[in-house]
Coordinates of C-alpha atoms in Angstrom, one line a residue:
Chain A
M1 CA 26.7 19.8 3.1
S2 CA 24.0 22.4 4.5
S3 CA 23.8 22.7 7.8
M4 CA 21.3 20.5 9.9
N5 CA 19.0 23.4 10.2
Q6 CA 19.0 24.5 7.0
I7 CA 18.0 21.2 5.3
E8 CA 15.5 21.5 8.1
E9 CA 14.0 24.4 7.2
E10 CA 13.8 23.5 3.6
I11 CA 11.5 20.3 4.5
I12 CA 9.4 22.3 6.9
S13 CA 8.8 25.1 4.0
D14 CA 8.3 21.9 1.6
F15 CA 5.5 20.7 4.0
E16 CA 3.8 24.2 4.4
L17 CA 2.7 23.9 0.6
F18 CA 0.3 20.8 1.8
D19 CA -3.0 22.0 3.2
S20 CA -4.2 18.4 4.0
W21 CA -3.0 15.0 5.8
E22 CA -3.7 13.8 2.5
E23 CA -1.2 15.6 0.7
K24 CA 1.4 15.0 3.4
Y25 CA 0.6 11.4 2.9
H26 CA 1.3 11.5 -0.8
Y27 CA 4.4 13.2 -0.6
I28 CA 6.0 10.7 2.6
I29 CA 5.1 8.0 0.2
E30 CA 6.5 9.7 -2.8
L31 CA 9.7 9.5 -1.2
G32 CA 9.9 6.4 0.1
Q33 CA 9.3 4.9 -3.4
K34 CA 12.4 7.1 -4.2
L35 CA 14.5 5.8 -1.5
A36 CA 17.5 4.0 -2.8
P37 CA 17.5 0.8 -1.8
L38 CA 19.8 -1.2 0.8
D39 CA 21.9 -3.8 -0.1
E40 CA 20.4 -7.1 0.5
K41 CA 23.5 -7.9 3.0
Y42 CA 22.3 -6.0 5.1
K43 CA 18.3 -7.2 5.5
L44 CA 19.6 -9.3 8.6
D45 CA 17.8 -9.4 11.9
E46 CA 21.1 -7.7 13.1
Y47 CA 20.0 -4.5 11.2
K48 CA 16.6 -4.2 12.0
I49 CA 14.4 -2.2 14.3
K50 CA 11.3 -4.2 14.8
G51 CA 8.0 -2.0 15.3
C52 CA 4.3 -3.1 16.1
Q53 CA 3.0 -3.1 12.4
S54 CA 6.7 -2.5 10.3
S55 CA 9.9 -3.3 10.1
V56 CA 12.7 -1.2 9.6
W57 CA 16.7 -2.2 8.9
L58 CA 19.1 0.2 8.8
N59 CA 22.8 0.7 8.0
G60 CA 25.0 3.3 9.0
E61 CA 28.6 3.9 7.5
E62 CA 31.3 6.2 8.2
R63 CA 33.5 8.0 5.8
D64 CA 35.8 10.8 6.2
G65 CA 34.5 11.7 9.6
K66 CA 30.5 11.5 8.8
I67 CA 28.0 9.0 8.7
Y68 CA 25.9 7.8 5.9
F69 CA 22.9 5.8 6.6
S70 CA 21.1 3.4 4.1
A71 CA 17.9 1.6 4.9
D72 CA 14.5 -0.2 3.9
S73 CA 11.3 -1.2 5.3
D74 CA 8.1 -3.3 4.6
S75 CA 6.2 -0.3 4.6
T76 CA 6.4 2.7 2.0
F77 CA 5.2 5.3 4.5
V78 CA 8.2 4.0 6.9
K79 CA 10.6 4.1 4.2
G80 CA 9.3 7.6 3.3
E81 CA 10.1 9.1 7.2
I82 CA 13.4 7.5 6.9
A83 CA 14.1 9.3 3.6
L84 CA 13.2 12.6 5.8
L85 CA 15.6 11.5 8.6
M86 CA 18.2 10.6 6.2
M87 CA 17.7 13.9 4.3
V88 CA 18.6 15.7 7.9
L89 CA 20.9 13.2 9.6
S90 CA 22.9 11.1 6.4
G91 CA 26.3 12.6 5.5
Q92 CA 26.3 14.5 9.1
T93 CA 29.2 14.4 11.7
P94 CA 28.9 11.5 15.1
E95 CA 28.2 15.0 16.5
A96 CA 26.2 16.7 15.0
I97 CA 23.6 13.6 14.8
L98 CA 23.9 13.2 18.7
D99 CA 23.2 16.7 19.2
A100 CA 20.5 16.7 16.8
K101 CA 17.2 17.9 18.6
L102 CA 15.0 17.2 15.0
E103 CA 12.2 19.9 15.8
F104 CA 11.2 19.8 12.2
I105 CA 9.2 16.7 13.0
D106 CA 6.9 18.6 14.7
A107 CA 6.7 21.6 12.5
L108 CA 5.4 19.4 10.0
G109 CA 2.0 18.7 12.0
L110 CA 2.7 14.5 11.1
R111 CA 3.0 13.5 15.4
Q112 CA -0.7 12.9 15.7
H113 CA -0.4 10.4 12.2
I114 CA 3.0 8.8 13.2
A115 CA 3.5 9.1 17.1
V116 CA 0.0 8.3 18.4
T117 CA 0.4 4.8 17.0
R118 CA 2.9 2.4 17.9
A119 CA 2.9 1.6 14.6
N120 CA 6.2 2.0 12.8
G121 CA 8.4 3.4 15.4
L122 CA 9.9 6.9 14.1
A123 CA 11.4 7.4 18.0
A124 CA 13.0 3.6 17.6
M125 CA 14.8 4.6 14.1
I126 CA 15.9 8.1 15.7
K127 CA 17.9 5.9 18.7
Q128 CA 19.0 3.6 16.2
M129 CA 20.6 6.6 14.2
K130 CA 22.0 8.3 17.0
T131 CA 23.4 4.8 18.4
Y132 CA 25.4 4.5 15.0
A133 CA 26.6 8.1 15.7
L134 CA 27.7 7.6 19.3
A135 CA 29.3 4.1 18.1
F136 CA 31.5 5.9 15.5
S137 CA 32.2 9.3 18.0
S138 CA 33.9 6.8 20.5
A139 CA 35.4 4.8 17.9
S140 CA 37.0 8.0 17.0
K141 CA 38.0 8.8 20.0
Chain B
M1 CA -40.4 -3.1 17.9
T2 CA -39.1 -0.4 15.7
P3 CA -38.9 -1.3 12.1
F4 CA -35.5 -1.3 10.6
N5 CA -34.9 2.0 9.5
I6 CA -30.7 2.6 8.7
N7 CA -31.3 6.2 8.6
K8 CA -32.9 6.8 11.4
I9 CA -30.7 4.4 13.2
R10 CA -27.5 6.6 11.7
S11 CA -29.5 9.8 13.0
E12 CA -29.3 8.3 16.6
F13 CA -25.6 8.2 16.8
P14 CA -23.8 11.5 16.6
I15 CA -20.8 10.8 15.8
L16 CA -21.7 9.3 12.1
S17 CA -22.1 12.7 11.2
E18 CA -19.2 13.7 12.0
K19 CA -15.9 14.7 9.4
A20 CA -12.5 13.0 9.3
Y21 CA -10.2 15.6 7.6
G22 CA -13.4 17.3 6.0
K23 CA -14.7 14.0 4.7
P24 CA -17.8 12.0 5.9
L25 CA -16.5 9.8 8.2
V26 CA -16.7 5.8 7.1
Y27 CA -16.2 4.0 10.5
F28 CA -15.3 0.2 10.1
D29 CA -13.2 0.0 13.3
N30 CA -16.4 -1.4 15.4
A31 CA -14.7 -4.8 16.1
A32 CA -12.4 -2.9 18.1
S33 CA -15.1 -0.4 19.6
S34 CA -18.6 -0.1 18.5
Q35 CA -20.2 4.1 18.4
K36 CA -22.7 5.2 21.0
P37 CA -26.1 6.2 20.3
K38 CA -27.1 9.4 22.0
V39 CA -28.9 8.5 24.8
V40 CA -26.2 6.4 25.9
I41 CA -24.2 9.4 26.1
D42 CA -26.7 11.6 27.7
A43 CA -27.0 8.8 30.0
L44 CA -23.3 9.5 31.4
V45 CA -24.4 13.0 31.1
D46 CA -27.2 13.3 33.0
Y47 CA -25.7 10.7 35.7
Y48 CA -23.3 13.2 36.5
S49 CA -25.2 16.4 35.9
S50 CA -28.0 15.6 38.3
Y51 CA -27.6 12.3 40.5
N52 CA -23.8 11.8 41.0
A53 CA -22.6 10.1 44.4
N54 CA -21.5 7.0 45.5
I55 CA -23.6 4.0 46.3
H56 CA -25.0 1.4 48.5
R57 CA -23.7 3.4 51.6
G58 CA -25.1 6.7 51.3
V59 CA -28.2 7.5 52.9
H60 CA -29.1 10.4 51.3
F61 CA -31.3 11.1 48.2
L62 CA -28.7 11.1 45.3
S63 CA -27.3 8.2 47.0
Q64 CA -29.9 6.3 46.9
K65 CA -31.2 7.5 42.9
A66 CA -27.3 6.4 42.1
S67 CA -27.8 3.1 43.9
A68 CA -31.3 2.5 42.3
A69 CA -30.2 3.1 38.6
F70 CA -26.9 0.9 39.2
D71 CA -28.7 -2.2 40.3
A72 CA -31.5 -1.9 37.9
V73 CA -28.5 -2.9 35.3
R74 CA -27.7 -6.3 36.8
E75 CA -31.3 -7.3 36.4
K76 CA -31.3 -6.0 32.9
V77 CA -27.8 -8.0 31.9
K78 CA -29.3 -10.8 33.4
T79 CA -32.5 -10.8 31.0
F80 CA -30.0 -9.5 28.3
I81 CA -27.7 -12.6 28.2
N82 CA -30.5 -14.9 29.8
A83 CA -28.7 -15.8 33.1
T84 CA -30.7 -17.4 35.8
S85 CA -30.3 -14.5 38.5
E86 CA -29.1 -11.2 38.6
R87 CA -26.3 -12.7 41.4
E88 CA -24.9 -14.7 38.6
I89 CA -23.7 -11.0 36.9
I90 CA -20.2 -9.7 38.1
F91 CA -19.3 -6.3 36.9
V92 CA -16.1 -5.9 35.5
R93 CA -13.7 -3.0 33.5
G94 CA -14.2 -5.2 30.3
T95 CA -13.7 -8.8 28.8
T96 CA -9.9 -8.8 29.8
E97 CA -10.2 -8.3 33.4
A98 CA -13.4 -10.6 33.4
I99 CA -10.9 -13.4 31.9
N100 CA -7.9 -12.3 34.2
L101 CA -10.6 -12.9 37.5
V102 CA -11.5 -16.4 36.3
A103 CA -7.9 -17.1 36.0
S104 CA -6.7 -15.9 39.3
T105 CA -9.7 -17.1 41.4
Y106 CA -11.3 -20.1 39.8
G107 CA -8.0 -21.1 37.8
R108 CA -5.8 -20.9 41.0
K109 CA -8.0 -22.6 43.5
N110 CA -8.8 -25.5 40.6
I111 CA -5.9 -26.0 38.5
G112 CA -2.5 -27.9 39.8
Q113 CA 0.3 -29.2 38.6
G114 CA 0.3 -31.2 35.7
D115 CA -3.2 -30.4 34.7
E116 CA -4.4 -28.6 31.0
I117 CA -6.0 -25.7 30.2
L118 CA -7.9 -25.5 26.5
I119 CA -7.8 -22.7 24.5
S120 CA -8.4 -22.4 20.4
A121 CA -5.3 -21.2 18.1
M122 CA -7.9 -18.2 17.4
E123 CA -7.9 -16.6 20.4
H124 CA -7.3 -12.7 21.4
H125 CA -4.2 -12.4 23.5
S126 CA -6.6 -11.6 26.3
N127 CA -7.9 -15.0 26.8
I128 CA -4.0 -16.4 26.3
V129 CA -2.3 -14.7 28.5
P130 CA -3.8 -14.8 31.7
W131 CA -3.8 -18.7 31.5
Q132 CA 0.1 -19.0 30.4
M133 CA 0.4 -16.9 33.6
L134 CA -1.8 -19.7 35.3
C135 CA 0.3 -22.1 33.8
E136 CA 3.4 -20.9 34.8
E137 CA 2.5 -20.4 38.2
K138 CA 0.8 -24.2 38.6
G139 CA 3.0 -25.6 36.2
A140 CA -0.4 -26.7 33.9
V141 CA 0.0 -26.8 30.5
L142 CA -2.3 -24.9 27.8
K143 CA -3.3 -26.7 24.6
V144 CA -5.0 -25.5 21.5
I145 CA -7.5 -26.9 19.5
P146 CA -6.2 -26.2 16.0
M147 CA -7.8 -24.4 13.1
N148 CA -7.7 -25.1 9.5
E149 CA -6.9 -22.8 6.5
K150 CA -10.4 -21.0 6.6
G151 CA -10.0 -20.2 9.9
E152 CA -12.6 -22.6 11.4
L153 CA -12.1 -24.7 14.3
M154 CA -10.9 -28.3 13.5
M155 CA -13.8 -29.9 15.9
N156 CA -12.7 -33.7 14.8
E157 CA -10.0 -33.2 16.9
L158 CA -11.6 -31.9 20.2
P159 CA -12.8 -35.0 21.6
A160 CA -8.6 -36.3 21.9
L161 CA -8.1 -32.5 22.9
L162 CA -10.7 -33.1 26.5
T163 CA -8.5 -35.6 28.3
E164 CA -8.7 -36.4 32.1
K165 CA -5.9 -33.8 33.0
T166 CA -8.4 -30.9 31.2
K167 CA -9.6 -28.6 33.8
F168 CA -10.9 -26.1 32.2
V169 CA -11.4 -24.6 28.3
S170 CA -11.5 -20.7 27.6
V171 CA -12.8 -20.6 24.2
V172 CA -13.7 -17.1 21.6
H173 CA -17.5 -17.1 20.4
I174 CA -16.7 -15.0 17.5
S175 CA -12.8 -14.3 16.5
N176 CA -12.1 -10.8 16.2
S177 CA -9.6 -11.2 13.1
L178 CA -11.1 -13.7 11.7
G179 CA -14.9 -13.2 11.9
T180 CA -15.3 -16.8 12.7
I181 CA -18.4 -18.1 14.6
N182 CA -17.2 -20.9 16.7
P183 CA -19.5 -23.8 17.6
V184 CA -19.4 -22.6 21.6
K185 CA -22.4 -24.8 22.0
E186 CA -20.6 -27.9 20.6
I187 CA -17.9 -27.2 22.5
I188 CA -19.4 -26.7 26.1
R189 CA -21.2 -30.6 25.5
Q190 CA -18.3 -32.2 24.8
A191 CA -16.5 -30.6 27.7
H192 CA -19.5 -31.3 30.0
A193 CA -19.8 -34.6 28.8
K194 CA -16.4 -35.3 30.8
G195 CA -17.3 -32.8 33.5
I196 CA -14.9 -29.4 32.3
P197 CA -16.2 -26.1 33.1
V198 CA -16.3 -23.6 30.0
L199 CA -15.6 -19.8 29.5
V200 CA -16.9 -18.1 26.7
D201 CA -15.2 -14.7 25.2
G202 CA -18.1 -13.1 24.3
A203 CA -16.4 -9.4 23.3
Q204 CA -16.9 -10.2 19.9
S205 CA -20.4 -11.7 19.9
T206 CA -22.6 -10.3 22.0
A207 CA -23.0 -7.1 19.5
H208 CA -23.7 -9.4 16.5
E209 CA -25.7 -12.6 18.5
I210 CA -28.6 -13.0 20.8
I211 CA -27.0 -14.4 23.8
D212 CA -28.1 -16.9 25.9
V213 CA -25.9 -18.1 28.2
Q214 CA -28.7 -21.4 29.4
D215 CA -29.1 -22.2 26.1
L216 CA -25.2 -22.5 25.7
D217 CA -24.7 -23.7 29.2
A218 CA -21.6 -21.6 29.6
D219 CA -20.0 -22.0 33.3
F220 CA -18.3 -18.1 32.4
F221 CA -19.6 -15.7 30.0
T222 CA -17.8 -12.4 29.4
F223 CA -18.1 -9.2 27.2
S224 CA -17.3 -5.6 27.0
G225 CA -19.5 -2.8 27.3
H226 CA -17.6 -0.5 24.5
K227 CA -18.1 -3.0 22.0
I228 CA -22.0 -2.9 22.4
L229 CA -22.7 0.5 22.1
G230 CA -22.0 1.1 25.4
P231 CA -18.9 3.2 27.3
T232 CA -15.3 2.4 27.9
G233 CA -14.4 0.7 31.0
V234 CA -17.1 -1.5 31.8
G235 CA -18.1 -4.9 31.4
C236 CA -19.8 -8.0 32.9
L237 CA -18.6 -11.5 33.6
Y238 CA -21.5 -13.8 33.8
G239 CA -20.7 -17.5 36.1
K240 CA -22.7 -19.8 37.2
L241 CA -23.9 -19.4 40.7
H242 CA -22.5 -22.4 42.4
L243 CA -19.2 -22.0 40.7
L244 CA -19.1 -18.2 41.8
E245 CA -20.1 -18.9 45.3
A246 CA -17.3 -21.9 45.1
M247 CA -14.4 -19.0 44.1
P248 CA -12.3 -17.2 46.5
P249 CA -12.2 -13.6 46.1
Y250 CA -10.3 -11.5 43.7
H251 CA -9.7 -7.7 44.6
G252 CA -9.6 -7.0 48.6
G253 CA -11.5 -4.0 49.8
G254 CA -14.5 -2.7 50.3
E255 CA -17.6 -3.4 49.2
M256 CA -16.9 -7.2 49.0
I257 CA -16.5 -7.7 52.7
S258 CA -19.2 -8.8 55.4
S259 CA -17.3 -7.6 57.9
V260 CA -13.7 -6.6 58.6
S261 CA -11.8 -6.6 61.7
F262 CA -8.0 -7.1 62.0
E263 CA -8.0 -10.7 63.2
K264 CA -10.6 -11.7 60.7
T265 CA -12.6 -10.3 57.6
T266 CA -15.5 -12.2 56.4
Y267 CA -16.6 -11.6 52.6
N268 CA -19.8 -10.3 50.9
E269 CA -22.0 -12.5 49.1
V270 CA -22.5 -13.3 45.3
P271 CA -21.6 -11.0 43.4
F272 CA -20.0 -8.0 45.5
K273 CA -17.6 -10.4 46.6
F274 CA -15.9 -9.8 43.2
E275 CA -16.6 -5.7 43.3
A276 CA -14.0 -4.3 45.8
G277 CA -14.2 -0.8 45.7
T278 CA -16.3 1.9 44.7
P279 CA -17.6 0.5 41.3
N280 CA -17.6 2.3 37.7
I281 CA -21.4 3.6 38.6
A282 CA -21.7 6.2 35.7
D283 CA -20.6 3.7 33.2
V284 CA -22.6 0.9 34.6
I285 CA -25.9 2.9 34.3
A286 CA -25.3 3.8 30.6
L287 CA -24.1 0.4 30.2
G288 CA -27.5 -0.3 30.8
T289 CA -29.1 2.4 28.5
A290 CA -27.3 0.4 26.1
I291 CA -29.1 -2.7 26.4
D292 CA -32.1 -0.5 26.3
Y293 CA -31.3 0.5 23.1
W294 CA -30.3 -3.0 22.0
N295 CA -33.6 -4.1 23.4
Q296 CA -35.8 -1.6 21.1
L297 CA -34.3 -2.5 17.9
D298 CA -35.5 -5.3 15.7
R299 CA -32.3 -7.8 16.6
Q300 CA -33.7 -10.2 13.7
A301 CA -33.4 -7.4 11.2
V302 CA -30.0 -5.9 12.5
S303 CA -28.6 -9.1 12.1
A304 CA -30.3 -9.8 8.6
W305 CA -28.6 -6.2 7.9
E306 CA -25.0 -6.8 9.0
K307 CA -24.6 -10.3 6.9
E308 CA -26.2 -8.3 4.0
L309 CA -23.3 -6.0 4.7
L310 CA -21.0 -8.7 5.2
N311 CA -21.9 -10.6 1.8
Y312 CA -21.8 -7.2 -0.1
A313 CA -18.3 -6.1 1.3
T314 CA -17.0 -9.6 0.3
K315 CA -18.4 -9.8 -3.1
L316 CA -16.5 -6.8 -3.7
I317 CA -13.2 -6.7 -1.4
S318 CA -12.2 -10.4 -3.2
E319 CA -13.1 -9.0 -6.8
I320 CA -10.2 -7.0 -6.3
P321 CA -7.1 -8.1 -7.8
A322 CA -4.2 -9.0 -5.1
V323 CA -6.6 -9.3 -2.3
R324 CA -6.4 -12.3 -0.4
L325 CA -8.8 -13.0 2.5
I326 CA -8.1 -13.8 5.7
G327 CA -10.7 -16.1 7.3
T328 CA -13.5 -17.5 4.9
A329 CA -15.4 -19.8 7.6
E330 CA -18.8 -21.0 6.7
N331 CA -20.2 -19.2 9.5
K332 CA -18.7 -15.5 10.0
A333 CA -19.6 -12.3 11.6
S334 CA -19.3 -9.1 9.9
V335 CA -15.9 -9.0 10.1
I336 CA -13.4 -9.2 6.9
S337 CA -10.0 -9.4 7.0
F338 CA -7.9 -9.5 4.1
V339 CA -4.1 -9.0 3.0
I340 CA -3.3 -7.1 -0.6
E341 CA 0.0 -8.8 -2.7
G342 CA 2.9 -6.3 -2.7
V343 CA 1.1 -3.7 -0.6
N344 CA 1.9 -3.1 2.8
A345 CA -1.2 -3.2 5.1
L346 CA -0.2 0.2 7.2
D347 CA 0.0 2.0 4.5
A348 CA -3.3 0.8 2.7
G349 CA -4.7 1.4 6.2
M350 CA -3.2 5.4 6.4
F351 CA -4.0 6.0 2.6
L352 CA -7.6 4.9 3.6
D353 CA -7.4 7.1 7.1
T354 CA -6.7 10.3 4.5
K355 CA -10.2 9.5 2.6
G356 CA -11.7 9.6 6.5
I357 CA -12.2 5.5 5.9
A358 CA -11.1 4.0 9.8
V359 CA -10.3 0.4 9.6
R360 CA -7.2 -1.7 11.4
T361 CA -4.4 -2.6 10.5
G362 CA -2.0 -5.4 12.1
H363 CA -2.0 -8.2 14.1
H364 CA -5.0 -7.5 16.2
C365 CA -3.9 -8.8 19.5
T366 CA -3.9 -12.2 18.1
E367 CA -0.5 -12.8 16.7
P368 CA -0.6 -17.0 16.8
V369 CA -3.5 -16.4 13.9
M370 CA -1.3 -14.3 11.9
Q371 CA 1.7 -16.9 12.5
F372 CA -0.6 -19.5 11.4
F373 CA -1.6 -17.8 7.9
K374 CA 2.4 -16.7 7.9
I375 CA 1.4 -13.0 7.9
P376 CA 2.5 -9.9 9.8
G377 CA -0.8 -8.9 9.6
T378 CA -4.1 -7.7 7.9
L379 CA -6.6 -4.7 7.2
R380 CA -9.7 -5.1 8.9
A381 CA -12.9 -3.7 7.9
S382 CA -15.6 -4.6 11.0
F383 CA -19.3 -3.9 10.3
M384 CA -22.0 -2.6 12.5
F385 CA -25.7 -2.1 11.8
Y386 CA -25.5 1.7 11.3
N387 CA -22.6 1.2 8.5
T388 CA -24.1 1.2 4.9
K389 CA -23.4 -0.3 1.3
E390 CA -22.3 3.6 0.3
E391 CA -19.9 3.2 3.1
I392 CA -18.4 0.0 1.3
D393 CA -18.4 1.3 -1.7
S394 CA -16.6 4.1 -1.0
L395 CA -14.0 1.5 1.0
V396 CA -13.3 -0.7 -2.4
E397 CA -13.2 2.4 -4.5
N398 CA -10.5 3.7 -2.2
L399 CA -8.7 0.5 -1.9
T400 CA -8.3 0.5 -5.5
K401 CA -6.5 3.9 -5.4
A402 CA -4.6 2.7 -2.6
I403 CA -3.7 0.0 -4.2
A404 CA -3.0 1.7 -7.8
L405 CA -0.5 3.9 -5.6
L406 CA 1.5 1.6 -3.5
Q407 CA 1.7 -1.8 -5.7
P408 CA 5.2 -2.0 -6.8
H409 CA 4.7 -1.6 -10.7
S410 CA 5.9 -4.2 -12.5
V411 CA 7.7 -2.4 -15.2
A412 CA 11.0 -3.4 -15.7

């Protein structure tokens, strides 16, 4: 597993190929469409993060000291955002997840499209991923 | 009257020649906020550049000029909605504040334990929550006029809902999420027959209908400036004079008083009683300019054009496979709301955004409407007289592309 910084750098350099919001949109949609499906048993309210315009179901599991996420959303774009977050955070240690600054999000030039709306709750997803990390890190102590 | 000339009209709205992501802007979010003609923008600049001053108490040149310009707008609004007296016009921040004002003053004074307030199934949250807050405070009960699958109020239910406990009716003129034009005149007639006052939420209707509060016989009528070509942060509450006079004040402060001592304050007359503090002078003046702009338009031609845009869009959008229109009332304003099978509204709305097309997605602050139709939200395109059929063609073409991209392919 590459370090988080390396993965973030790779994502940033992928996005540097795109000139426009339209190209970024299509890329994120493609990531969303490719996101591995979430086991139906996690599509319950207790796994749900409710946004204003979309819902996300997120599960985190620990294997060998690392956390692996799986997720789904009714919005393909939001699934694409989750895929980006999972590239960076899934498979990392709880400590690394808790420390993650996720500065790549700003470098992608997406803030104006995703963060200004309360529509999809990217911040809520990050918070939930960190909550899993916190739970697993305190459980292992 | 100038004849209706779409190109000339579009040239009067600077923003309509802007680009979004390098593409021609297509603005179909008019139900959320209208664009502004240059004269309205100029009125704001002119006020701040040449006669900015506080009004009504200044002895100097600037204050007198600002006061005169401000006061003239009350008369313009009076004529615009055909009120009886300019004293019936209260400047507020917008429809939301107007409804809160009525709930907090008229409502607090006249509604008590066990009384009923009647609203409709298609209200905006701003015509639900203030009444719920009042009900909670007073132990009153909120009742709802139901609607049918087309998004029309079930008027046959109304007589039974107007009971001796009903103390107030507050109903939306045109639904922001469905476009339905409600028969408010008939609702008012039936309510008045039982002595019940009625507030009409005109946030959507004032941009699309010629408003005549005397013909409607509305007790209260509210609208927001920014939805009728004016600036944000200003709106009007119309109330029948005898009702306004009997109502307690809303906010305390300057302007709303007649005299103040530490022992007793006497209140100013209507409308000033409800306008505490320095008013929104610049935006009120620019609202006046927006009304001037409406007055030089041929309103019949504007109406006919909006109807044509609605019919054109309804036909083309309903022909797209997988599209289901939400809100198919017989009597509709230029709002089209729909869902697409297998496609999330937010995803489709963002796709349209990449093409420079502005629509709205979500519940449009009418969650009960979405609950009724058992959907999380819709895509909504809302048209104004400055929109064109070419823009609708672009919407339809790009919707088709969005569906091709986003709909799950049925290849096993």
